mmCIF file of C-alpha atoms in Angstrom:
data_model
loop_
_atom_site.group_PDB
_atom_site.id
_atom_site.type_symbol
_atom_site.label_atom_id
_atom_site.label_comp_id
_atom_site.label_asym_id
_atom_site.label_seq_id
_atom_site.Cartn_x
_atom_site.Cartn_y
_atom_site.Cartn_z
ATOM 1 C CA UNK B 12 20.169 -2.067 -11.835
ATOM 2 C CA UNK B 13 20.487 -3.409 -8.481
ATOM 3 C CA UNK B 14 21.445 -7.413 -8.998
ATOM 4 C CA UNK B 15 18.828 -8.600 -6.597
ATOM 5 C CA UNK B 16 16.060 -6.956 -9.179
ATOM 6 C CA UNK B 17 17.142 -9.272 -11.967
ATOM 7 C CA UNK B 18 15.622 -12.783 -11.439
ATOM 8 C CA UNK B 19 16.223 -14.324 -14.543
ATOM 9 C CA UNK B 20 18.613 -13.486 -17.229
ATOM 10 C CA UNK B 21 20.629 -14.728 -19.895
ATOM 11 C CA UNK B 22 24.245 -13.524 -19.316
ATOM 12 C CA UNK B 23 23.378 -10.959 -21.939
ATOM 13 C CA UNK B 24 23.004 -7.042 -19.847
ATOM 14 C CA UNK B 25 24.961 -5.655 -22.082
ATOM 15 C CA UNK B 26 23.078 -6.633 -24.946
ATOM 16 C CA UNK B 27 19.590 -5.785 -23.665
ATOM 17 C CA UNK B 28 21.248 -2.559 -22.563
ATOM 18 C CA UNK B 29 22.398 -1.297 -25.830
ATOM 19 C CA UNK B 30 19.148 -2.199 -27.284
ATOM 20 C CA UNK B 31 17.277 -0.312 -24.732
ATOM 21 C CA UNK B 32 19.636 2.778 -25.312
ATOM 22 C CA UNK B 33 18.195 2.777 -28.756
ATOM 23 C CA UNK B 34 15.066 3.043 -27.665
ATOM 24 C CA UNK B 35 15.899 6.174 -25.896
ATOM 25 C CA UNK B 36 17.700 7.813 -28.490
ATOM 26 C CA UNK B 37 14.330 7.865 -30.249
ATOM 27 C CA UNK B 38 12.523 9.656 -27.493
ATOM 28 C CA UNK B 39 11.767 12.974 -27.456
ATOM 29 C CA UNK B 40 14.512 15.129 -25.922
ATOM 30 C CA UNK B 41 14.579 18.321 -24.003
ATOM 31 C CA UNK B 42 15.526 21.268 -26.654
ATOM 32 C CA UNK B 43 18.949 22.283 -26.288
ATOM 33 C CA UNK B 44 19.041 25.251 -28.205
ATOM 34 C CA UNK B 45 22.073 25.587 -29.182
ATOM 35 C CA UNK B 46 22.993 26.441 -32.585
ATOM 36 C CA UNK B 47 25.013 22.856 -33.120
ATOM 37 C CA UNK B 48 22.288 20.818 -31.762
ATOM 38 C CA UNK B 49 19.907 22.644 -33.569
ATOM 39 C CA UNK B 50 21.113 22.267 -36.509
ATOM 40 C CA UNK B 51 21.209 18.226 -35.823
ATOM 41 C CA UNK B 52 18.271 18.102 -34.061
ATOM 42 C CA UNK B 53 16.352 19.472 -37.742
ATOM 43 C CA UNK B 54 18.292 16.968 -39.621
ATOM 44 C CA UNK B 55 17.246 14.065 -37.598
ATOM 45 C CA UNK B 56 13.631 15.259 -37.948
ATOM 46 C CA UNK B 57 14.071 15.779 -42.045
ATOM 47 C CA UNK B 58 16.150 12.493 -42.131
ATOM 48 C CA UNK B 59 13.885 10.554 -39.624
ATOM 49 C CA UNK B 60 11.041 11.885 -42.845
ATOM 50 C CA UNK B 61 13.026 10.669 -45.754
ATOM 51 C CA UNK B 62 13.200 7.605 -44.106
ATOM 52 C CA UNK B 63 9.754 6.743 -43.762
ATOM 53 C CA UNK B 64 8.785 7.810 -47.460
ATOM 54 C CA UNK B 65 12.248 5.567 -48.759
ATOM 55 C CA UNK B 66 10.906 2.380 -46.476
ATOM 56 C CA UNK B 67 6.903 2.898 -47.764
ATOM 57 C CA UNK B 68 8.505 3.200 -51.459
ATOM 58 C CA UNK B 69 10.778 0.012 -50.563
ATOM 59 C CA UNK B 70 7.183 -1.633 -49.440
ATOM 60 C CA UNK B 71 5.472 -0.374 -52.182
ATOM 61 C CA UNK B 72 8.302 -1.922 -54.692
ATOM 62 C CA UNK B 73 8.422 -5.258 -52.989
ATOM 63 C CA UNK B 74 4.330 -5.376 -53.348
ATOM 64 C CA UNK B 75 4.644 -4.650 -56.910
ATOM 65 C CA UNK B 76 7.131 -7.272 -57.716
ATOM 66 C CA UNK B 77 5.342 -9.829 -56.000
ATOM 67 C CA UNK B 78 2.246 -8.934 -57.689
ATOM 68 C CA UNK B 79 4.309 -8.803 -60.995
ATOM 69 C CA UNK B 80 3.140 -5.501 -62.054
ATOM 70 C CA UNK B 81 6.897 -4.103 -62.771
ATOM 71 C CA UNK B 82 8.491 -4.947 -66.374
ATOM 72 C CA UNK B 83 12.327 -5.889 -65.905
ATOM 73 C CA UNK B 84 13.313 -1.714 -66.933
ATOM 74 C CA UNK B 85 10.959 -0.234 -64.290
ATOM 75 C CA UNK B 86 12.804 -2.746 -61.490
ATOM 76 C CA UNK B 87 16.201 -1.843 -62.766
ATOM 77 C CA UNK B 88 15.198 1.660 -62.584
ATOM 78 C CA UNK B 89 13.168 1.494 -59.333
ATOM 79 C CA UNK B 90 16.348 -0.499 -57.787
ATOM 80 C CA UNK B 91 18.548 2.738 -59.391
ATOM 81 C CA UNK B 92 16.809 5.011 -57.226
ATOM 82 C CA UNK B 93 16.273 3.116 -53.905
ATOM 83 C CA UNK B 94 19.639 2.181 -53.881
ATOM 84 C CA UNK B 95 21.176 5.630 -54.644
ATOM 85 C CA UNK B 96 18.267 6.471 -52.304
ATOM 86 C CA UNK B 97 20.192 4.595 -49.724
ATOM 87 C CA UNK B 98 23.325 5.467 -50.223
ATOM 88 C CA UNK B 99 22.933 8.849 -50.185
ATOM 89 C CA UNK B 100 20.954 8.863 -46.541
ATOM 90 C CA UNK B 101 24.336 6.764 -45.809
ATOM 91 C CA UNK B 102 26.455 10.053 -46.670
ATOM 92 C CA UNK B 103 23.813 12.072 -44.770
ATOM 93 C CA UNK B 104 23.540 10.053 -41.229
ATOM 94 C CA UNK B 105 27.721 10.384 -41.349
ATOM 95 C CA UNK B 106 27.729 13.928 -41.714
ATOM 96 C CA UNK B 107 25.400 14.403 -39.129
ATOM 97 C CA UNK B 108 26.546 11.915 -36.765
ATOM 98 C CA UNK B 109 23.485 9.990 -36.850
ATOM 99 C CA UNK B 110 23.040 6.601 -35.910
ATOM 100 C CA UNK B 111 20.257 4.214 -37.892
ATOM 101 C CA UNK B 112 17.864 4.036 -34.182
ATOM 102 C CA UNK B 113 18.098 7.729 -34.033
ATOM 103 C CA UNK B 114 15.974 8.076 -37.178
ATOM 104 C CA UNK B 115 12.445 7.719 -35.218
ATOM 105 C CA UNK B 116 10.031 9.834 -33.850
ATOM 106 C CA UNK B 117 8.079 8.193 -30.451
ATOM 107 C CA UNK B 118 4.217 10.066 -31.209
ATOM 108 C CA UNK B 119 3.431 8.644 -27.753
ATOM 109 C CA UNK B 120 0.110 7.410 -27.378
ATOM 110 C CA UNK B 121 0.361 6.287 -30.924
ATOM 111 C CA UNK B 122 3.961 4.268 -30.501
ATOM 112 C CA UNK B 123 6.914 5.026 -32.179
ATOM 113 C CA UNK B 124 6.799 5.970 -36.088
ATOM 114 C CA UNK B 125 8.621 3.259 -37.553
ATOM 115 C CA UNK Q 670 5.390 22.873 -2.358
ATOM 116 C CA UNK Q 671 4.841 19.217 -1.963
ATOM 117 C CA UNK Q 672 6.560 15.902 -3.789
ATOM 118 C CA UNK Q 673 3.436 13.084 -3.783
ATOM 119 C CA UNK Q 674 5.063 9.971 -4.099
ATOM 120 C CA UNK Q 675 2.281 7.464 -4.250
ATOM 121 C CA UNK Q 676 -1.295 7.311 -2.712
ATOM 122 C CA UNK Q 677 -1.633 4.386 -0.203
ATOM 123 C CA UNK Q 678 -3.948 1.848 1.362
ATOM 124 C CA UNK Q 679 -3.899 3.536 4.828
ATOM 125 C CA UNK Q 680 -4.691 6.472 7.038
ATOM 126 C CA UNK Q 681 -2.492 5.348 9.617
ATOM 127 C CA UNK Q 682 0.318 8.124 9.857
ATOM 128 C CA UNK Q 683 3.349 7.393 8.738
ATOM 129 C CA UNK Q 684 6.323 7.038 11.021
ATOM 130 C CA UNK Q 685 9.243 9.816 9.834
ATOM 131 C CA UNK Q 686 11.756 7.238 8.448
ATOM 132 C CA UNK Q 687 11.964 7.780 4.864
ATOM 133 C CA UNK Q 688 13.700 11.034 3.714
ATOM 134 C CA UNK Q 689 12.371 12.954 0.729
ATOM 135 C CA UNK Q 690 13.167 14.004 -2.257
ATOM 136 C CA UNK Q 691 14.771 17.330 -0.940
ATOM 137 C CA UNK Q 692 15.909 16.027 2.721
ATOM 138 C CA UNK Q 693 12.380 16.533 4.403
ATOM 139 C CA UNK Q 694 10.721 13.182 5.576
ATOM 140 C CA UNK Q 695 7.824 11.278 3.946
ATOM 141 C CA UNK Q 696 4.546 11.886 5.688
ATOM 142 C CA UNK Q 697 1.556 10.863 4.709
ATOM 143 C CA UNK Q 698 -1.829 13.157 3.923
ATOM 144 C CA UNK Q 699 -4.941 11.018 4.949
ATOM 145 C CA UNK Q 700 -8.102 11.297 3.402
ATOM 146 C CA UNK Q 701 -11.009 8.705 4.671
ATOM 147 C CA UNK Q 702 -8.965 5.209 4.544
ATOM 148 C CA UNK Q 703 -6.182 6.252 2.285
ATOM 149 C CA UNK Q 704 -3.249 8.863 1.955
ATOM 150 C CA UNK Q 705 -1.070 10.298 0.074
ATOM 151 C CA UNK Q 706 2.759 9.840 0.952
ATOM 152 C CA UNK Q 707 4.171 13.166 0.194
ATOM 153 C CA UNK Q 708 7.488 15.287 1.631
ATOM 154 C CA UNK Q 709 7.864 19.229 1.126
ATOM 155 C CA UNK Q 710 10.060 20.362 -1.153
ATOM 156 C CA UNK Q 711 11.750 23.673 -1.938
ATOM 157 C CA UNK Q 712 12.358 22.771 -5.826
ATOM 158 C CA UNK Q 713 9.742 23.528 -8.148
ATOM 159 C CA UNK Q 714 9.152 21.819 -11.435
ATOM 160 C CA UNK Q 715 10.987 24.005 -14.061
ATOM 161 C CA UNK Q 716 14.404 23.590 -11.420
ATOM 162 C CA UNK Q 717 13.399 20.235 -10.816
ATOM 163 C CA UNK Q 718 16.168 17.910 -11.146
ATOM 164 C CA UNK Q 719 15.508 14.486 -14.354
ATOM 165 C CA UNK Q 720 17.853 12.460 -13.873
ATOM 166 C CA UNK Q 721 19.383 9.054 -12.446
ATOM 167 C CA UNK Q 722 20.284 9.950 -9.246
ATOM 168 C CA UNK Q 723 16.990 11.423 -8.416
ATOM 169 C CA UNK Q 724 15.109 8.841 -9.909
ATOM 170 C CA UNK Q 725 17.206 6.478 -7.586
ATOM 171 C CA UNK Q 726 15.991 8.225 -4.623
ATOM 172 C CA UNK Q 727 12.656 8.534 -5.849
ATOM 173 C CA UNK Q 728 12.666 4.667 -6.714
ATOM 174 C CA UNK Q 729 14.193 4.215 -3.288
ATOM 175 C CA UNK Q 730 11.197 5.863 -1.451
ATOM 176 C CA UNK Q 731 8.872 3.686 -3.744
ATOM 177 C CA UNK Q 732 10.120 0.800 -2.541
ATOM 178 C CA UNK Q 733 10.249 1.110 0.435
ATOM 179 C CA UNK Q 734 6.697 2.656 0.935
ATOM 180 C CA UNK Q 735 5.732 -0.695 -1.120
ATOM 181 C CA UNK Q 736 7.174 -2.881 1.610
ATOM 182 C CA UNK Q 737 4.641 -2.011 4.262
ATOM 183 C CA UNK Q 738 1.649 -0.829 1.517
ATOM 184 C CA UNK Q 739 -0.574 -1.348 -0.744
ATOM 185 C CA UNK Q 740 0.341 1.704 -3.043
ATOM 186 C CA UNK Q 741 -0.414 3.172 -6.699
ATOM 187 C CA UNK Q 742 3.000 4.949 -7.608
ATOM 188 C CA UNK Q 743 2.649 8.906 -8.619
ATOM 189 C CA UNK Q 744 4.796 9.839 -12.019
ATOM 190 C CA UNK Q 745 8.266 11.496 -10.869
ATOM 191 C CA UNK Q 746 7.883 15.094 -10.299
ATOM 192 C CA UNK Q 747 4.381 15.202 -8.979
ATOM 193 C CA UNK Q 748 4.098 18.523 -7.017
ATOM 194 C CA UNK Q 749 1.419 20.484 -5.480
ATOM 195 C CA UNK Q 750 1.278 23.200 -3.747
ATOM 196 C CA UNK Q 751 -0.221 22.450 -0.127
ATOM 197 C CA UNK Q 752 -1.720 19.753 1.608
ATOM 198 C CA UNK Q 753 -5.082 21.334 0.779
ATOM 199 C CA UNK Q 754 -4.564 20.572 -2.461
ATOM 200 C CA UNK Q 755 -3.463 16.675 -1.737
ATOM 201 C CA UNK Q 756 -7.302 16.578 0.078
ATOM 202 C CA UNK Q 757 -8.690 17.786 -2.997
ATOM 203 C CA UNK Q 758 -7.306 15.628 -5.295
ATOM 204 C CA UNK Q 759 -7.680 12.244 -2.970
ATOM 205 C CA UNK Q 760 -11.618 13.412 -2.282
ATOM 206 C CA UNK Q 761 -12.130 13.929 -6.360
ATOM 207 C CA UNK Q 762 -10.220 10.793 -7.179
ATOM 208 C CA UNK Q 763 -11.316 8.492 -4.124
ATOM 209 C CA UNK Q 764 -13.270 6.034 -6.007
ATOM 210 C CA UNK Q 765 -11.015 5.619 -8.046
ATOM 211 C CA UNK Q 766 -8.123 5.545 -6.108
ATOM 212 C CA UNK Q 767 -9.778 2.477 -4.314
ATOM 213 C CA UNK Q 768 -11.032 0.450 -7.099
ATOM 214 C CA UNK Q 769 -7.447 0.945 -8.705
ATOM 215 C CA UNK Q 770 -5.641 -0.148 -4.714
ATOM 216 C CA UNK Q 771 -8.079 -3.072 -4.717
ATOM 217 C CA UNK Q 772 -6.861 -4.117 -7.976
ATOM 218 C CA UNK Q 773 -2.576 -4.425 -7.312
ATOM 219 C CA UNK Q 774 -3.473 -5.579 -3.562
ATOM 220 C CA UNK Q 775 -1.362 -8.654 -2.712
ATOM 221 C CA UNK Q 776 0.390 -8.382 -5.899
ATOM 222 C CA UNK Q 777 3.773 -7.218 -7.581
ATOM 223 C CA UNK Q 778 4.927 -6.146 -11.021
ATOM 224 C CA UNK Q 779 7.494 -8.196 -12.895
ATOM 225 C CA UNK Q 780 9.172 -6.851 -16.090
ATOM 226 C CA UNK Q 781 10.339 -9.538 -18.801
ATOM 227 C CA UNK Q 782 12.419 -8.869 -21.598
ATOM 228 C CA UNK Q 783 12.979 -11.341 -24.747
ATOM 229 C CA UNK Q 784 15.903 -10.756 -27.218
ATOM 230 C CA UNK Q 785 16.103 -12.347 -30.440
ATOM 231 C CA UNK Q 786 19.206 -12.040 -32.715
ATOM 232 C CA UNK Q 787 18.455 -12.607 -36.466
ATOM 233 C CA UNK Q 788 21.807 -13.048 -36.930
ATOM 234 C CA UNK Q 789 22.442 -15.767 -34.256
ATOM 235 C CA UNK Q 790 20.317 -18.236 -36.427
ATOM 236 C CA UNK Q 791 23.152 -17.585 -39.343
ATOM 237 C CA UNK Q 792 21.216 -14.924 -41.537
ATOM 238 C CA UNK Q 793 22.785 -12.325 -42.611
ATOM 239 C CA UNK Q 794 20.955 -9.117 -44.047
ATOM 240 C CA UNK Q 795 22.740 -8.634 -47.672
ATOM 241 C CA UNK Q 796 23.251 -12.297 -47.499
ATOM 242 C CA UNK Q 797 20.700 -13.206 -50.321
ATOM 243 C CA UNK Q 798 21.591 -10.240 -53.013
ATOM 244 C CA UNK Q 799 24.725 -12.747 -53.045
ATOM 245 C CA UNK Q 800 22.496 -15.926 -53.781
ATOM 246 C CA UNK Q 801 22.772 -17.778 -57.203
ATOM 247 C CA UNK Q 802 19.367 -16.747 -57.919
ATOM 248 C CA UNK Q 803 20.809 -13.213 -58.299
ATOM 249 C CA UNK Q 804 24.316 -13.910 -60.665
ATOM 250 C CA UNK Q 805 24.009 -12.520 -63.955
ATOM 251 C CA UNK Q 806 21.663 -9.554 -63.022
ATOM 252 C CA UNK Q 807 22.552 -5.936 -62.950
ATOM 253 C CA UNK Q 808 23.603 -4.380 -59.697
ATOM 254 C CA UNK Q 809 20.331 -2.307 -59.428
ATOM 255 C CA UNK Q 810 18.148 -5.154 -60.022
ATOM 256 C CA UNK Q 811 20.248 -7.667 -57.589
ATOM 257 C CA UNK Q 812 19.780 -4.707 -55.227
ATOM 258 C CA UNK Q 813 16.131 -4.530 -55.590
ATOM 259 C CA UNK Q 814 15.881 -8.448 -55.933
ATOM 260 C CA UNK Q 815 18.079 -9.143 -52.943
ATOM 261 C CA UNK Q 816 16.017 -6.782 -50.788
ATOM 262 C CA UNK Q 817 13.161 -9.175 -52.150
ATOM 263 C CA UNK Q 818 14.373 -11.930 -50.460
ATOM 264 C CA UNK Q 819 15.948 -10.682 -47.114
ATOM 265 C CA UNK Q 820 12.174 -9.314 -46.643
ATOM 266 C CA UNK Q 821 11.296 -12.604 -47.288
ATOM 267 C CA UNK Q 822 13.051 -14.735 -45.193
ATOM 268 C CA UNK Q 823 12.433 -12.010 -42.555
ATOM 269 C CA UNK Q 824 8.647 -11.912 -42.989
ATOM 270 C CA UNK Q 825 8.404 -16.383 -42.157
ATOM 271 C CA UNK Q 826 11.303 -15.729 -39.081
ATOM 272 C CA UNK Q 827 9.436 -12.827 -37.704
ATOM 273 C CA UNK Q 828 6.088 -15.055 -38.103
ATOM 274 C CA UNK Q 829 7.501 -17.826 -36.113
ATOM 275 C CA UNK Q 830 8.914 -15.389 -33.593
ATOM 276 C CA UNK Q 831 5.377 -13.790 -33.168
ATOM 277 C CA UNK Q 832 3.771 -16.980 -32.638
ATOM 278 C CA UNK Q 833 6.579 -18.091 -30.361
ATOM 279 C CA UNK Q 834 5.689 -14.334 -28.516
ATOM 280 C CA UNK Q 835 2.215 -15.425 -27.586
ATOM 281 C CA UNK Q 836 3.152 -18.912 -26.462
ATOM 282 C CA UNK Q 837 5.177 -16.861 -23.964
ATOM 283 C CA UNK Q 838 2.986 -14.294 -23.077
ATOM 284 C CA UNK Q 839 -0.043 -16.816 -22.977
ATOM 285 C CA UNK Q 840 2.094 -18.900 -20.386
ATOM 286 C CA UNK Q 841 2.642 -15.534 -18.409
ATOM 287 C CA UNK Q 842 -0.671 -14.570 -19.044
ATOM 288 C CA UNK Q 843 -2.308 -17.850 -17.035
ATOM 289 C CA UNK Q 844 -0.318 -17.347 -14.140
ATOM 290 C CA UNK Q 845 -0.648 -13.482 -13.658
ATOM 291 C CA UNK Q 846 -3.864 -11.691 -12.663
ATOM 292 C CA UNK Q 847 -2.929 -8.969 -15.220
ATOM 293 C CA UNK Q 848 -0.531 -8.456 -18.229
ATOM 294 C CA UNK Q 849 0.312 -6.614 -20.740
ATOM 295 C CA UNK Q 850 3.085 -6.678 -23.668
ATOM 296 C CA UNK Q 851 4.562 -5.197 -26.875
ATOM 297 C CA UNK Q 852 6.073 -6.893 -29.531
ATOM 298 C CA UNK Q 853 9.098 -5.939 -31.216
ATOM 299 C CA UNK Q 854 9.967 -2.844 -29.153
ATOM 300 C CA UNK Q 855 13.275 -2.678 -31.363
ATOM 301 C CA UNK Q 856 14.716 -4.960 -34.040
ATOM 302 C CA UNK Q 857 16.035 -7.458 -31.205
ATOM 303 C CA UNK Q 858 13.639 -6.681 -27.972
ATOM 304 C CA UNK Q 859 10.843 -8.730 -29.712
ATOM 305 C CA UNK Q 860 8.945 -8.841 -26.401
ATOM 306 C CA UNK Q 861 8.829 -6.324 -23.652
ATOM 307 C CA UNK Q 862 5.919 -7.624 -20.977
ATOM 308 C CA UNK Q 863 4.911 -6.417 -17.563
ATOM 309 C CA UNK Q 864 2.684 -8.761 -15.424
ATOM 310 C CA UNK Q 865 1.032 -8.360 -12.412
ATOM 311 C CA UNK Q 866 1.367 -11.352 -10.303
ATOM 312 C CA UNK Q 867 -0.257 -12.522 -6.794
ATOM 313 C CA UNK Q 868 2.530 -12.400 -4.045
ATOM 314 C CA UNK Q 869 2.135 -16.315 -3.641
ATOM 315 C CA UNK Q 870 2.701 -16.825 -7.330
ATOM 316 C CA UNK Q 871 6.346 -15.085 -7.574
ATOM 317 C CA UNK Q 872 8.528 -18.963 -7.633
ATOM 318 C CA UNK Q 873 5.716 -20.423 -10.136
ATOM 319 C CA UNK Q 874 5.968 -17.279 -12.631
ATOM 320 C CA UNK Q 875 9.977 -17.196 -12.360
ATOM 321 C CA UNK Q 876 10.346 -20.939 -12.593
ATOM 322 C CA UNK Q 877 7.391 -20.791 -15.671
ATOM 323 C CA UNK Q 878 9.927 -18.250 -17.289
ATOM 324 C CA UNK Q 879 13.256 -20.496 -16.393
ATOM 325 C CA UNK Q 880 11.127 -23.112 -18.276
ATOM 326 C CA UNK Q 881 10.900 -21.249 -21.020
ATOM 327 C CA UNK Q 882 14.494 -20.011 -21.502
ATOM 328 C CA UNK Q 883 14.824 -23.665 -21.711
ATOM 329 C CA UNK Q 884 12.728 -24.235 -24.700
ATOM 330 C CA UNK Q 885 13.803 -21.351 -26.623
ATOM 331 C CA UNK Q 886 17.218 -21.453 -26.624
ATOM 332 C CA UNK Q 887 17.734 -19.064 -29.554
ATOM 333 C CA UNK Q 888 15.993 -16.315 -27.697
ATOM 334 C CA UNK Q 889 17.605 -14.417 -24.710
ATOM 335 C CA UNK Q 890 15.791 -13.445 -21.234
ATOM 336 C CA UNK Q 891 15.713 -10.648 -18.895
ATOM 337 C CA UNK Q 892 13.107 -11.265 -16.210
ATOM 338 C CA UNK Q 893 13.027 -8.678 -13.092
ATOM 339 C CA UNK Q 894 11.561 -7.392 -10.429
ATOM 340 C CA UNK Q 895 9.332 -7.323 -7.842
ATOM 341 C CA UNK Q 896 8.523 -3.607 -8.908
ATOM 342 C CA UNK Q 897 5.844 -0.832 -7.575
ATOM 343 C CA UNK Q 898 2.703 -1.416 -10.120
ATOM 344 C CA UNK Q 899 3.742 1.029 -12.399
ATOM 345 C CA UNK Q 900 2.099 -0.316 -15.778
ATOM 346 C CA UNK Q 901 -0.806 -0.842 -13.995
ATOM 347 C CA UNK Q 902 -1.975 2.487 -12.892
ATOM 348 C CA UNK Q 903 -5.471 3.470 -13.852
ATOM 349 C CA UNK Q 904 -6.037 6.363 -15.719
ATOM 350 C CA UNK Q 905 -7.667 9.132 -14.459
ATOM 351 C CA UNK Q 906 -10.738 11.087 -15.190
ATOM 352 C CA UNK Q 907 -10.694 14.772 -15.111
ATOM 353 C CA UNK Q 908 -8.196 17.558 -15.866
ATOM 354 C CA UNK Q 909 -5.891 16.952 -13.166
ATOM 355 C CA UNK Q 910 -2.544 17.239 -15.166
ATOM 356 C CA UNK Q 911 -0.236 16.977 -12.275
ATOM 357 C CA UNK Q 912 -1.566 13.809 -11.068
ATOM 358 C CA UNK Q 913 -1.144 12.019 -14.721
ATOM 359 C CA UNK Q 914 0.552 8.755 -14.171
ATOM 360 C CA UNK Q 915 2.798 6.506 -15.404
ATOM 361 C CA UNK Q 916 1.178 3.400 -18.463
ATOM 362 C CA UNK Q 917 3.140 1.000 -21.004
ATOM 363 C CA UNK Q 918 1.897 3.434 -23.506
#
């Protein structure tokens, strides 16, 4: 950005930068077809999916404990699966090369998903 | 075909110093008491170039429209065929084409950016599924429990940050003629505000936002402009898809 365009800042570009990158990284993006980016383009969309449900079930768990509806074996077995639930989209971002920001969908006029 | 750049506040013609988009100069297509600021082109959209160096040169041409007019920016990539088509669109849109000039007349946009780090306050996410509240449980449940907590401790920081948001943006608010903001663009930009602001009000709004960088020294700021009145672009009626333009949303 040309210097004379910034009229107040906080010594921190950079840091507004990279947050701003992830912002893009969520936008759409043109299609490149090829069969690579295809094939990471589809898990980023199935991922980005599995996401949402894992963060409304993380809601929905932290509700329920709150509200004391859980007995002590349906926490330890909700915590089982959320956190295997975690780790295992852990494995899957690595694999794909995914990076936590890129795991949103922008539905425009609506704002991003999550 | 033709690149539109931005309808103005004018009819007078425009003298051939800015050069378009594909080397041809800016001229302007008058309809009434306004134009439209367009060059010809030889690209059409599928070929049409998206990408810094344009914009640049778009942004460029903008700009320096903006220093002698009133203007409402057109969206990158705004082509028509012929001039004919420019008339057409400035005599269905004319009303609202003034209305919308009237409204960023004397003014500029100014973009402000706030950054918050969680982590600059000392919290640490995974911090509390260490706490002494959670020794002695199994890992699942400490997992589960801890999550508890770092929502928690979130939830109150992210309610102070909101309510420290529209201290801010009420500040800006009072001192532009029009605003508009979202809050927590990402998990740091927790503010991301354009304003429109009277040309005689630029030192008061950037000294009201030095002020403010005072009093929140946790939070980070990234004030800039003057910019063309992008965010503040009236929509359209009608089915004119190549003459959509540019909104916060």
């Amino acid at each position: 950005m040309n210097e004379s365009k910034v009229l107040v800042n906080s010594e921190s570009l950079n840091e507004f930068a990279e947050e701003l990158n992830k912002i893009d990284s969520a936008l759409p993006q043109r299609i490149n077809a090829d069969s690579k980016n295809v094939e990471k383009g589809l898990a980023k969309l199935v991922l980005t999916l599995v996401e949402l449900i894992r963060k409304l079930m993380e809601e929905q768990a932290m509700r329920r404990i709150e509200g004391g509806s859980l007995t002590d074996e349906e926490i330890e077995e909700l915590g089982e699966t959320l956190m295997k639930l975690e780790n295992k989209m852990q494995e899957l971002k690595e694999i794909f090369g995914l990076k936590d920001e890129e795991l949103n969908l922008n539905l425009c006029p609506l704002g991003d998903l999550m | 075909m033709k690149c539109i750049y931005a309808i103005l506040d004018s009819s007078q013609k425009l003298d051939p110093v800015f050069e378009g988009m594909a080397g041809s100069f800016v001229y302007n297509v008058v309809y009434k008491d306004i134009s439209a600021a367009v060059s010809d082109s030889d690209i059409d959209k599928s070929s049409l170039e998206v990408g810094p160096e344009c914009a640049l040169v778009y942004e460029r041409i903008i700009e320096g429209l903006m220093a002698k007019h009133t203007l409402l920016p057109m969206r990158f990539g705004t082509l028509v065929k012929e001039d004919n088509e420019i008339i057409g669109i400035l005599e269905k849109h004319y009303n609202e084409f003034i209305s919308n000039l009237g409204q960023v007349r004397g003014k500029r946009e100014y973009g402000l950016k706030v950054l918050f780090n969680i982590e600059d306050t000392g919290f640490k996410p995974n911090d509390a599924r260490g706490s002494e509240q959670l020794q002695g449980v199994s890992p699942y449940k400490k997992y589960l429990l801890g999550k508890l907590m770092e929502h928690k401790i979130e939830e109150v920081m992210m309610n102070k940050i909101d309510a420290i948001i529209e201290k801010i943006n009420n500040s800006l608010g009072e001192l532009s003629f029009l605003s508009k903001f979202k809050k927590r663009v990402t998990r740091k930009i927790i503010l991301d505000g354009v304003y429109l602001v009277e040309r005689g009000e630029k030192d008061i709004f950037i000294r009201k936002v030095k002020e403010l960088k005072e009093s929140y020294q946790n939070l980070k700021f990234l004030l800039t402009g003057p910019w063309p009145p992008y965010n503040f672009i009236l929509p359209l009626s009608g089915e004119d898809s190549y003459v959509k333009n540019g909104s916060m949303n």
